[in-house]
CSV table of N, CA and C in Angstrom, one decimal:
chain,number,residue,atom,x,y,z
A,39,UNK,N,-31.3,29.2,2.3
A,39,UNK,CA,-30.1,29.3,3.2
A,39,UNK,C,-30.0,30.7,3.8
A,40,UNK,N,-30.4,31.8,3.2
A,40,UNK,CA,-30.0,33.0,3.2
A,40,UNK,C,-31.2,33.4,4.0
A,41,UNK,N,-32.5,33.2,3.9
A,41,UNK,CA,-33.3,33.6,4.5
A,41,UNK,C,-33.3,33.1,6.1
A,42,UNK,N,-32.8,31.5,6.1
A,42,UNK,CA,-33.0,30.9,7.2
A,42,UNK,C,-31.8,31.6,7.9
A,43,UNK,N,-30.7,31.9,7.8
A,43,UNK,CA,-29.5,32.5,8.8
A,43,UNK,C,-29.7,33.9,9.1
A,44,UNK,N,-30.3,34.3,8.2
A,44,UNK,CA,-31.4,36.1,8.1
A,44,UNK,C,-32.6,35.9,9.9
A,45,UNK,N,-32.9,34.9,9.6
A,45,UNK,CA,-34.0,34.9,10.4
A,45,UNK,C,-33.4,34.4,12.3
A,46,UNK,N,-32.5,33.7,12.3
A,46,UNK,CA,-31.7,33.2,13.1
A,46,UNK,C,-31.1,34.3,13.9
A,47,UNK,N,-30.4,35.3,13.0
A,47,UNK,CA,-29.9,36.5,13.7
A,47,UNK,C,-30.6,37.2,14.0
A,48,UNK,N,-31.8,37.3,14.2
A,48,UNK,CA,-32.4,38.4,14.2
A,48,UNK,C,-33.1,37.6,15.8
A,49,UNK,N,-33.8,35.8,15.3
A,49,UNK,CA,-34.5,35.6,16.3
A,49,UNK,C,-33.2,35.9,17.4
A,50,UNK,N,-32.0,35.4,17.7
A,50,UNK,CA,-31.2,35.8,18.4
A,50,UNK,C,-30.8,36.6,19.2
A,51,UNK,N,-30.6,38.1,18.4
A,51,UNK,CA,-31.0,39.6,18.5
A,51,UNK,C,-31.6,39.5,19.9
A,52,UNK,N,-33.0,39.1,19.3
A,52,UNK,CA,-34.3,39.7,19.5
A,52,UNK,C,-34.7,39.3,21.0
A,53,UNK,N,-33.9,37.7,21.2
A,53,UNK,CA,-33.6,37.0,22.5
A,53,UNK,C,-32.6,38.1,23.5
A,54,UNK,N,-31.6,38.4,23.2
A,54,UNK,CA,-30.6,38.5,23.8
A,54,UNK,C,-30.8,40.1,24.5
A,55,UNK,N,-31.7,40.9,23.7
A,55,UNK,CA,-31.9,42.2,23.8
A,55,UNK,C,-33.2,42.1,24.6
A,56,UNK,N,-34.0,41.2,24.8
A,56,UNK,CA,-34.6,40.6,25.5
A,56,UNK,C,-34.8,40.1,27.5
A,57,UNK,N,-33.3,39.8,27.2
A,57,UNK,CA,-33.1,39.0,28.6
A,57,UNK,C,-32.2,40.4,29.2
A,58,UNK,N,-31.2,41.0,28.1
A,58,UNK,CA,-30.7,42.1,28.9
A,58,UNK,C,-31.4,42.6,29.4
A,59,UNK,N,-32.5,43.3,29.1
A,59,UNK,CA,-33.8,44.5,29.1
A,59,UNK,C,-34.2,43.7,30.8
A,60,UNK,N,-34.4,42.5,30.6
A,60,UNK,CA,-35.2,41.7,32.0
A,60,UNK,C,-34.2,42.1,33.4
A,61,UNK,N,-33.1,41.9,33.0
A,61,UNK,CA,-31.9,41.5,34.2
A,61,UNK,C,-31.5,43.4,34.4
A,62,UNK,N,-31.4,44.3,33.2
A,62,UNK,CA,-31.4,45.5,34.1
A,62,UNK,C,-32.6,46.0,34.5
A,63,UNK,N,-33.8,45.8,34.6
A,63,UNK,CA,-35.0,46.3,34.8
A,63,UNK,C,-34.8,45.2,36.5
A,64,UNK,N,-34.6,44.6,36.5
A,64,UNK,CA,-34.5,44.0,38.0
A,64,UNK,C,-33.2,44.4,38.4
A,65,UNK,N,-32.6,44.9,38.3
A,65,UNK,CA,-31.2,45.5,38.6
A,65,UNK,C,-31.9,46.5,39.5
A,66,UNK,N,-32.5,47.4,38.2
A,66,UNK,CA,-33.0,48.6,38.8
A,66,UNK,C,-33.8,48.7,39.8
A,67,UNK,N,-34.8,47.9,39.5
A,67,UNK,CA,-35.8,47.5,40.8
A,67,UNK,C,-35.4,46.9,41.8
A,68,UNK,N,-34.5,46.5,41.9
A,68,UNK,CA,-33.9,46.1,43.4
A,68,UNK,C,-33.1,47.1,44.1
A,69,UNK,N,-32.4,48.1,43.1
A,69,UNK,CA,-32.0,49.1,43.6
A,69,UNK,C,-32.0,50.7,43.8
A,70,UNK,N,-32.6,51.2,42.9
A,70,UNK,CA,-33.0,52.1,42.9
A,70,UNK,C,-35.0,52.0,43.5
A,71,UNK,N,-35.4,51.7,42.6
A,71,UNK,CA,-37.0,52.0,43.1
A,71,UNK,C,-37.4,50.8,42.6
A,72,UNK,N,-38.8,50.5,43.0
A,72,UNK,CA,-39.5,49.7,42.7
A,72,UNK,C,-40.5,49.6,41.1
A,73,UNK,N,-40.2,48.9,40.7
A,73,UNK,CA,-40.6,48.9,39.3
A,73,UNK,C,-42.2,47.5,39.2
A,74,UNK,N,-42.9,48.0,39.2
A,74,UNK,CA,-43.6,46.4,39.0
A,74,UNK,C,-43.6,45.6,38.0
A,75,UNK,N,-43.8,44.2,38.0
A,75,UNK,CA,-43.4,43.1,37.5
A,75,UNK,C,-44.1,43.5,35.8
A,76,UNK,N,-45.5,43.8,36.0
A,76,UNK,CA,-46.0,43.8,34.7
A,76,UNK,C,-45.8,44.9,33.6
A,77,UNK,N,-45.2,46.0,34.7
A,77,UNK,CA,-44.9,47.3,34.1
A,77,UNK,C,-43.1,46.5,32.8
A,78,UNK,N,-42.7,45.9,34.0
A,78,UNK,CA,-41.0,45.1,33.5
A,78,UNK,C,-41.5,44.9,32.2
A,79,UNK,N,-42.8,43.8,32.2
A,79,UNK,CA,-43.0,42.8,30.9
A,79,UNK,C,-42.9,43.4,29.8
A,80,UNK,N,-44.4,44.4,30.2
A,80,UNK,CA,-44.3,45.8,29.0
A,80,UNK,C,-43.8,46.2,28.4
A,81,UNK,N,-42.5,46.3,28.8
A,81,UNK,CA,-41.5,47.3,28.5
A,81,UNK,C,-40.3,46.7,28.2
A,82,UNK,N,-40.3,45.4,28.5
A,82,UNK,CA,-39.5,44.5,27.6
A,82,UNK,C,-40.1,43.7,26.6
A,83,UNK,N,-41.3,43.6,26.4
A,83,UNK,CA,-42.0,43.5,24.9
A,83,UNK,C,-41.8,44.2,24.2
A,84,UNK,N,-41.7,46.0,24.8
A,84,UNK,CA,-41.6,47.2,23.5
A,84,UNK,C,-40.4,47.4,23.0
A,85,UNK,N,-39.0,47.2,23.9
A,85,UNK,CA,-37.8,47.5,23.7
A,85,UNK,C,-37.3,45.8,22.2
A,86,UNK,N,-38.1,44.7,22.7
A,86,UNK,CA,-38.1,43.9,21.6
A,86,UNK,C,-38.3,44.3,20.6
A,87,UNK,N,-39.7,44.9,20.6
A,87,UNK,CA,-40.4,45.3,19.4
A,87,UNK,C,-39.6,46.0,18.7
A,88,UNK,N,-38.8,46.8,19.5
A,88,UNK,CA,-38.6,48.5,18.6
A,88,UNK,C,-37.1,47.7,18.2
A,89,UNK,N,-35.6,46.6,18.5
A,89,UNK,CA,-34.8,46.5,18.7
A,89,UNK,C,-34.9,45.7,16.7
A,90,UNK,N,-35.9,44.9,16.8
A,90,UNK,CA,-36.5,44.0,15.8
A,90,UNK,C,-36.8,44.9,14.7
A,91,UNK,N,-37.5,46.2,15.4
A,91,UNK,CA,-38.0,46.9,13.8
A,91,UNK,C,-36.4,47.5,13.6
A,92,UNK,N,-35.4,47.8,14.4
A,92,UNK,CA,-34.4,48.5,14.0
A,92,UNK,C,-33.4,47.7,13.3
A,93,UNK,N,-33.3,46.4,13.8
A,93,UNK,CA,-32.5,45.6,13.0
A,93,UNK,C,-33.0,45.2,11.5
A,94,UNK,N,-34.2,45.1,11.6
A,94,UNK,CA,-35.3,45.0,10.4
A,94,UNK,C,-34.7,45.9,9.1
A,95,UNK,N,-34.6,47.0,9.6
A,95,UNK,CA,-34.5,48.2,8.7
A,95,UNK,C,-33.1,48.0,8.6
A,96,UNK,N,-31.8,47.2,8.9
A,96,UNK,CA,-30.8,47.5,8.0
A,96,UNK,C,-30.6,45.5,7.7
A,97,UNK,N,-31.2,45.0,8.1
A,97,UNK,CA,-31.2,43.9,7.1
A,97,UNK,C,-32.3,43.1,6.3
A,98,UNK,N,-33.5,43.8,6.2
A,98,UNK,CA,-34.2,43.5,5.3
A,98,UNK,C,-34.2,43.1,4.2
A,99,UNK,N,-33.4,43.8,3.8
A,99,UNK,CA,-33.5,44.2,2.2
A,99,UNK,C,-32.3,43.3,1.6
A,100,UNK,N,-31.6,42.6,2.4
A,100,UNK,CA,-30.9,41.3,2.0
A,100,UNK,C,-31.3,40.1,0.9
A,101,UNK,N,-32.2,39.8,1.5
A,101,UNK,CA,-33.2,38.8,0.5
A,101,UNK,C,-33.9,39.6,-1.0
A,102,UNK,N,-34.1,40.5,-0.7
A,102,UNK,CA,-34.5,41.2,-2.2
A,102,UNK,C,-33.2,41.6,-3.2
A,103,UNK,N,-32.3,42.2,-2.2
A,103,UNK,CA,-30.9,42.5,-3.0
A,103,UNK,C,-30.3,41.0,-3.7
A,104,UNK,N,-30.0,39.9,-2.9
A,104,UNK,CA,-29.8,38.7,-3.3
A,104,UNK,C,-31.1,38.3,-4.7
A,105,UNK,N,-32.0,38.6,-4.6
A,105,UNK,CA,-32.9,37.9,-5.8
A,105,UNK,C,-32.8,39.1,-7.1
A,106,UNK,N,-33.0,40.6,-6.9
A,106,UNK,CA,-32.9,41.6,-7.6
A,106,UNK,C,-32.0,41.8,-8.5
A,107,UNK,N,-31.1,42.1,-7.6
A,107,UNK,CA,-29.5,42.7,-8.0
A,107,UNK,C,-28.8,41.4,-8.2
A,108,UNK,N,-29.2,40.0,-8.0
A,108,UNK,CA,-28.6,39.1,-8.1
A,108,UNK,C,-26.8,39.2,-8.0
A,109,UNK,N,-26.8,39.9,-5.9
A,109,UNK,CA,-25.5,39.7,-5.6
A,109,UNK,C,-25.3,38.4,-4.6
A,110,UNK,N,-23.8,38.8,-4.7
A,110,UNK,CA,-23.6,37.5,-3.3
A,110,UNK,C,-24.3,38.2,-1.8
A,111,UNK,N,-24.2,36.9,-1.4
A,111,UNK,CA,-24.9,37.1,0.4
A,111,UNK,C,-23.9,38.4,0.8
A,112,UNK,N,-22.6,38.0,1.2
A,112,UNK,CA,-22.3,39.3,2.1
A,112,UNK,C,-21.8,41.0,1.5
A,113,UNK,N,-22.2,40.7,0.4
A,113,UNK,CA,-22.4,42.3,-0.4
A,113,UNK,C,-24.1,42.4,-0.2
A,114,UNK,N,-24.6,41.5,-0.7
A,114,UNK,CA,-26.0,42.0,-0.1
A,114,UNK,C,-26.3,42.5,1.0
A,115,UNK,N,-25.6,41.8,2.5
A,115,UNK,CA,-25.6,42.4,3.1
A,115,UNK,C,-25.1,43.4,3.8
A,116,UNK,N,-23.6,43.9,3.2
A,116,UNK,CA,-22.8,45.5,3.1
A,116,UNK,C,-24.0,46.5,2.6
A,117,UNK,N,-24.7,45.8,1.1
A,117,UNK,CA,-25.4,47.3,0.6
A,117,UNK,C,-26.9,47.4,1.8
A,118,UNK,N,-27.3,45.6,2.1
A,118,UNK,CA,-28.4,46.3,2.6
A,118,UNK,C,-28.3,47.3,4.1
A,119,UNK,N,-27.5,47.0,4.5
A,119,UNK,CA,-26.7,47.6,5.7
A,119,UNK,C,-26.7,49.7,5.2
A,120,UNK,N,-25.9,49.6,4.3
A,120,UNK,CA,-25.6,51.0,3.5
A,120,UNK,C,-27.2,51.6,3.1
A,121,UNK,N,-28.2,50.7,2.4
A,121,UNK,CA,-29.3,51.4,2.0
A,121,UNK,C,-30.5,52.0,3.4
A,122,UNK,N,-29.9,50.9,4.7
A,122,UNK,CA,-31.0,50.9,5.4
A,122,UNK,C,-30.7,52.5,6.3
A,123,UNK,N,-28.7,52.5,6.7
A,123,UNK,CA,-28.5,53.8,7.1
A,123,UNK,C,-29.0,54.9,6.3
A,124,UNK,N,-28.5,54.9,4.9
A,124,UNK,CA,-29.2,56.1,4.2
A,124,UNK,C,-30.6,56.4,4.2
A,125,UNK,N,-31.6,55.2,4.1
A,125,UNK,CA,-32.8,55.5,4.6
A,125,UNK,C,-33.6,55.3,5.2
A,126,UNK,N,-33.3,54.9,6.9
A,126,UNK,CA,-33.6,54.9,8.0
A,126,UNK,C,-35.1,54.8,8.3
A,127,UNK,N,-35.1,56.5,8.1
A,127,UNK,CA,-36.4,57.2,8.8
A,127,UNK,C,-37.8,56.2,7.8
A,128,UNK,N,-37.6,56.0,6.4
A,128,UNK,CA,-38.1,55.9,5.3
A,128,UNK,C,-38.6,54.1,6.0
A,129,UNK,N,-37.9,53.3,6.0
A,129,UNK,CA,-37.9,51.9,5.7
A,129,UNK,C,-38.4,51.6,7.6
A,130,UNK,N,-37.7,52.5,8.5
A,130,UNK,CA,-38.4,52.3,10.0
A,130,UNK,C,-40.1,52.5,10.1
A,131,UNK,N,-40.2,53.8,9.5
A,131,UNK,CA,-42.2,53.6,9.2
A,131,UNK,C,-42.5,52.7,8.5
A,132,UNK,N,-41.7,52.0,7.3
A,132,UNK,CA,-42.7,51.7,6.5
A,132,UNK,C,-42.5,50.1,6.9
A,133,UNK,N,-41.6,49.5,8.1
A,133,UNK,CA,-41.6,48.3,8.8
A,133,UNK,C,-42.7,48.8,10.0
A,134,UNK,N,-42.2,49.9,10.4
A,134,UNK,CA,-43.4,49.8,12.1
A,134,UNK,C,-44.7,49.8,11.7
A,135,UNK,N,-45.3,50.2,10.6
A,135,UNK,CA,-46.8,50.3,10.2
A,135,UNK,C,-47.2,48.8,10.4
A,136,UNK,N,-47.0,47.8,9.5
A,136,UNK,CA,-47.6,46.8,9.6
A,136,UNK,C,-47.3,46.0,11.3
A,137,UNK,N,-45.7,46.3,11.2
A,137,UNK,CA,-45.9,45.0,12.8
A,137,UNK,C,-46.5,45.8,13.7
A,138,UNK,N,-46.7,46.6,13.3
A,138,UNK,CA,-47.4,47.3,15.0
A,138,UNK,C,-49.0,46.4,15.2
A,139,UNK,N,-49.3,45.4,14.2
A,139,UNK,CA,-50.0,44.5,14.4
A,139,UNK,C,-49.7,43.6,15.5
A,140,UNK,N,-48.5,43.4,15.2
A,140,UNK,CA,-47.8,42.1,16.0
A,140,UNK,C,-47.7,42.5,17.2
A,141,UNK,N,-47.9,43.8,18.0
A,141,UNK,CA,-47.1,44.1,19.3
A,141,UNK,C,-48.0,43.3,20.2
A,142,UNK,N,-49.2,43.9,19.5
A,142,UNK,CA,-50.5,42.7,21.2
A,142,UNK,C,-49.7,41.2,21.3
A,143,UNK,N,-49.3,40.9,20.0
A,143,UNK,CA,-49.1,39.4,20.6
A,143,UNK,C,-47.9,39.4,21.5
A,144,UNK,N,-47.2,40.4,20.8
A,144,UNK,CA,-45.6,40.5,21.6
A,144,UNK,C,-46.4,40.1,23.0
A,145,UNK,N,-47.1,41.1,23.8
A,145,UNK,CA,-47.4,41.8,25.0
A,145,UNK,C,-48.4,40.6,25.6
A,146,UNK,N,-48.8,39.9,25.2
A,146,UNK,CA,-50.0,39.1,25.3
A,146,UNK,C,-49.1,37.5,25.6
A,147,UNK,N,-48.1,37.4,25.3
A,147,UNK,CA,-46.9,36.4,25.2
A,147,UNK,C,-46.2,36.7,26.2
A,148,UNK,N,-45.7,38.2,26.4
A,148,UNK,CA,-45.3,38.3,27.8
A,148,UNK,C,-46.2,37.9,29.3
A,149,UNK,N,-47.5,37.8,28.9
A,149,UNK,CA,-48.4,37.5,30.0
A,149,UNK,C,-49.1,36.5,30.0
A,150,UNK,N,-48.5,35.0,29.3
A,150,UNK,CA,-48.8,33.8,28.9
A,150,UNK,C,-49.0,32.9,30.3
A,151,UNK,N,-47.8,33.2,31.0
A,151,UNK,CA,-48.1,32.6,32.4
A,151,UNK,C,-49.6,32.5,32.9
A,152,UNK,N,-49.5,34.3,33.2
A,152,UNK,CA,-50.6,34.0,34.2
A,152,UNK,C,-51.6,34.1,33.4
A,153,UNK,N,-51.9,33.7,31.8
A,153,UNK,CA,-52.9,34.1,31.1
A,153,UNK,C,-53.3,32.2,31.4
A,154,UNK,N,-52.4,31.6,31.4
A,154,UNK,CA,-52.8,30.2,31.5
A,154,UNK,C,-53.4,30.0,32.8
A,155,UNK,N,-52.7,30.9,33.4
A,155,UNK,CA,-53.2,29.9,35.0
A,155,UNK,C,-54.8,31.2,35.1
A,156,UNK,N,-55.3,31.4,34.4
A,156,UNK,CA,-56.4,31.9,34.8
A,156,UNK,C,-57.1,32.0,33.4
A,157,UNK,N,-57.1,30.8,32.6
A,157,UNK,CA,-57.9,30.4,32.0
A,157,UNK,C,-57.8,28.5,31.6
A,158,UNK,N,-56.7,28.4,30.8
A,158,UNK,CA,-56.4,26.7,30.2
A,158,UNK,C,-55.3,26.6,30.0
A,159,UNK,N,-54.6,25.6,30.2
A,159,UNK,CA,-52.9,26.0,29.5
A,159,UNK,C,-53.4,25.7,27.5
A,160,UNK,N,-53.9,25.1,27.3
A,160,UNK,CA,-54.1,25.1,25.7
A,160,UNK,C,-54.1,26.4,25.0
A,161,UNK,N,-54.2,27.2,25.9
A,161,UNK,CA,-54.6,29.0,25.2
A,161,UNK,C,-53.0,28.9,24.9
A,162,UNK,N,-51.8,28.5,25.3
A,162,UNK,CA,-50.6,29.0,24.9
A,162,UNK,C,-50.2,28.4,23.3
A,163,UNK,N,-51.1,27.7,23.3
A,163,UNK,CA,-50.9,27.3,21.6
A,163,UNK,C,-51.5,27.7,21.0
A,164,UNK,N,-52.8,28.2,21.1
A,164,UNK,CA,-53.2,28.9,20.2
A,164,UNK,C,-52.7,30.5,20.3
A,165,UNK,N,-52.8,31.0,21.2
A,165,UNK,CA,-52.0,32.1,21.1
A,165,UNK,C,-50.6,31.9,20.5
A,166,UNK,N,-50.1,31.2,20.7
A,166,UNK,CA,-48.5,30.9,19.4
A,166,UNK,C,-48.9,30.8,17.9
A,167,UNK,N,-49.9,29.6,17.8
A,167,UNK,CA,-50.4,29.8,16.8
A,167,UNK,C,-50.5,30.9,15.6
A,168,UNK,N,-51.3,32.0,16.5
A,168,UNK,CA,-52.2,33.3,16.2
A,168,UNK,C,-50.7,33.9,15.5
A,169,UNK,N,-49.9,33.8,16.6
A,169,UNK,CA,-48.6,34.5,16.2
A,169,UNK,C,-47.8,34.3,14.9
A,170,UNK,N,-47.6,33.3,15.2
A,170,UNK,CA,-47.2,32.2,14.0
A,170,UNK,C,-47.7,32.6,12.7
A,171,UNK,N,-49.1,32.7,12.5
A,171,UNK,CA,-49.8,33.2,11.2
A,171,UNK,C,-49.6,34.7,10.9
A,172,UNK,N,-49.9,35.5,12.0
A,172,UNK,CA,-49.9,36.8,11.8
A,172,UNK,C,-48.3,37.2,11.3
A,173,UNK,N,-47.4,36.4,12.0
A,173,UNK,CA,-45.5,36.4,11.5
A,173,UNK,C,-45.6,36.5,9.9
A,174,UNK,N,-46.0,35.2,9.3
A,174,UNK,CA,-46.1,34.6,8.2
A,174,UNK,C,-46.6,36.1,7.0
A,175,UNK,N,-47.2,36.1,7.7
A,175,UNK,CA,-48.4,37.6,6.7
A,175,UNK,C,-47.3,38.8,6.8
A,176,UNK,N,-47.0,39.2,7.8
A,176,UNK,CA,-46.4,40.6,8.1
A,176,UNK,C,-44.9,40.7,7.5
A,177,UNK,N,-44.5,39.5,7.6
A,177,UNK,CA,-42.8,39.4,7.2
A,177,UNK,C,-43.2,39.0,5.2
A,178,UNK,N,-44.4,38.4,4.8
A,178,UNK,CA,-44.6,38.2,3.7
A,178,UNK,C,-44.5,40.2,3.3
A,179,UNK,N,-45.7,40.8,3.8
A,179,UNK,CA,-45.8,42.2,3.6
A,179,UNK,C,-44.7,42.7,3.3
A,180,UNK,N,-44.1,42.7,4.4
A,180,UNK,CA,-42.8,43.9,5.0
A,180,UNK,C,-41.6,43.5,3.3
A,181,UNK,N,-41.7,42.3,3.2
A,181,UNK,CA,-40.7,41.9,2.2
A,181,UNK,C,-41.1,42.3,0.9
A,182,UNK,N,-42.6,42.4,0.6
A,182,UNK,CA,-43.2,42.8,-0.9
A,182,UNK,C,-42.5,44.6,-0.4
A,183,UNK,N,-42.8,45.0,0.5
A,183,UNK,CA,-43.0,46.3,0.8
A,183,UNK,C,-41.3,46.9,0.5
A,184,UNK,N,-40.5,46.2,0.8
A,184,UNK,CA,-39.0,47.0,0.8
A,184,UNK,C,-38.7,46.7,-0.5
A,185,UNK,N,-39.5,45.5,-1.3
A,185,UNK,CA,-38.6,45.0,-2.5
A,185,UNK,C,-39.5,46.0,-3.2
A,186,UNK,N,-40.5,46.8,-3.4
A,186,UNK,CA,-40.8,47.7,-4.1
A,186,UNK,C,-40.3,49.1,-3.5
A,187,UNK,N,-39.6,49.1,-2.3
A,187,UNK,CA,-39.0,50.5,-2.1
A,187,UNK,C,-37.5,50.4,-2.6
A,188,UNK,N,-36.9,49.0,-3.1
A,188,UNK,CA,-35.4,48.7,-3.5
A,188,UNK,C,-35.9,48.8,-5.4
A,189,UNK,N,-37.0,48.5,-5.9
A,189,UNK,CA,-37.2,48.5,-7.3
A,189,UNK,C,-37.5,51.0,-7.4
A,190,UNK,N,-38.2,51.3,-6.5
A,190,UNK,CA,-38.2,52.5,-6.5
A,190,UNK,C,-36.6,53.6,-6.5
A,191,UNK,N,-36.2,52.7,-5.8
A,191,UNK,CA,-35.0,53.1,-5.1
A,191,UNK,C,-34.2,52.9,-6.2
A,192,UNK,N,-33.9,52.1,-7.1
A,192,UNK,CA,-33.4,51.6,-8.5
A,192,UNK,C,-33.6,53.1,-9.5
A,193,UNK,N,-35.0,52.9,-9.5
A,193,UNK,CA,-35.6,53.9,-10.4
A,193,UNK,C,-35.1,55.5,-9.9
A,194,UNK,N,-35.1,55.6,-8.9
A,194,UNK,CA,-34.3,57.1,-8.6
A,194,UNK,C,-32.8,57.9,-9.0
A,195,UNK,N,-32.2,56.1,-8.7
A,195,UNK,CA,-30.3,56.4,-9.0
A,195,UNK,C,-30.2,56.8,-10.4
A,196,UNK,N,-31.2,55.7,-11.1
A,196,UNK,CA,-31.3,55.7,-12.7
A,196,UNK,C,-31.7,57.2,-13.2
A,197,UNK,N,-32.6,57.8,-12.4
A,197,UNK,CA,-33.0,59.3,-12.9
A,197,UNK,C,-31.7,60.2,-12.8
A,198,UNK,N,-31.2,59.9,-11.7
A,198,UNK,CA,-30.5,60.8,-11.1
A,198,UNK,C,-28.9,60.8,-11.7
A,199,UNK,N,-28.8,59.6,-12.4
A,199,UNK,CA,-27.8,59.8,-13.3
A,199,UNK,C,-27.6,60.0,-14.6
A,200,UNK,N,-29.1,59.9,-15.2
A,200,UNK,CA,-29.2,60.1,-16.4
A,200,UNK,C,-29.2,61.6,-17.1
């Protein structure tokens, strides 16, 4: 339940910060200067990318707090919110390492159109595919990776108060 509405806001997010990024990048390019089409894609692949890893970093650690700490969902996600500001810099690297796997496909997704019309349309499933698995692995990762930075994180308070 918690993972699936976790994942919802984010895919959401990740849309919405998406189409804005599209509609002022053609804003701009109609009025101020000319921006080209593939330069737009680019760069609304990367502002996804980076928008995902930033939401990443203050709700991550939701799903670990809920199984860990064994709290309710919306304290889980007040502390994970609270752990992700306090350590930002810490949990932003240690989410951007692995997806920076995932960015070709981001970028490679943005260019699906004309990837089909100058090869097969079938390439757009396997290219989803690709994605699909590589998702699977990196969100598996990213989750082992914060729930041993929230079991570290444990172990520090505990020093620190003893």
């Amino acid at each position: 339940g918690c993972g699936l509405i976790y994942m919802i806001a984010i895919l959401i997010l990740q849309k919405v910060t998406g189409i804005v990024f599209v509609k002022a990048i053609g804003f701009v390019s109609r009025h101020l200067f000319m921006i080209p089409a593939e330069l737009a894609m680019i760069g609304s692949s990367l502002l996804s990318f980076f928008t995902f890893i930033v939401l990443n970093v203050f709700l991550i650690l939701v799903i670990p707090i809920i199984v860990i700490e064994r709290r309710r969902l919306i304290r889980a996600i007040l502390r994970s919110i609270t752990l992700g500001a306090r350590n930002f810099m810490k949990l932003f690297c240690l989410l951007s390492l692995p997806f920076i796997f995932y960015l070709p496909i981001l970028i490679v997704k943005a260019f699906l159109v004309a990837i089909m019309h100058k090869t097969f349309p079938e390439i757009s499933v396997c290219i989803m595919v690709v994605g699909i698995v590589i998702t699977i692995f990196l969100d598996s990762f990213a989750i082992i990776c914060v729930s041993q930075f929230l079991f570290d994180n444990k172990k520090e308070i505990a020093v620190e108060t003893a």
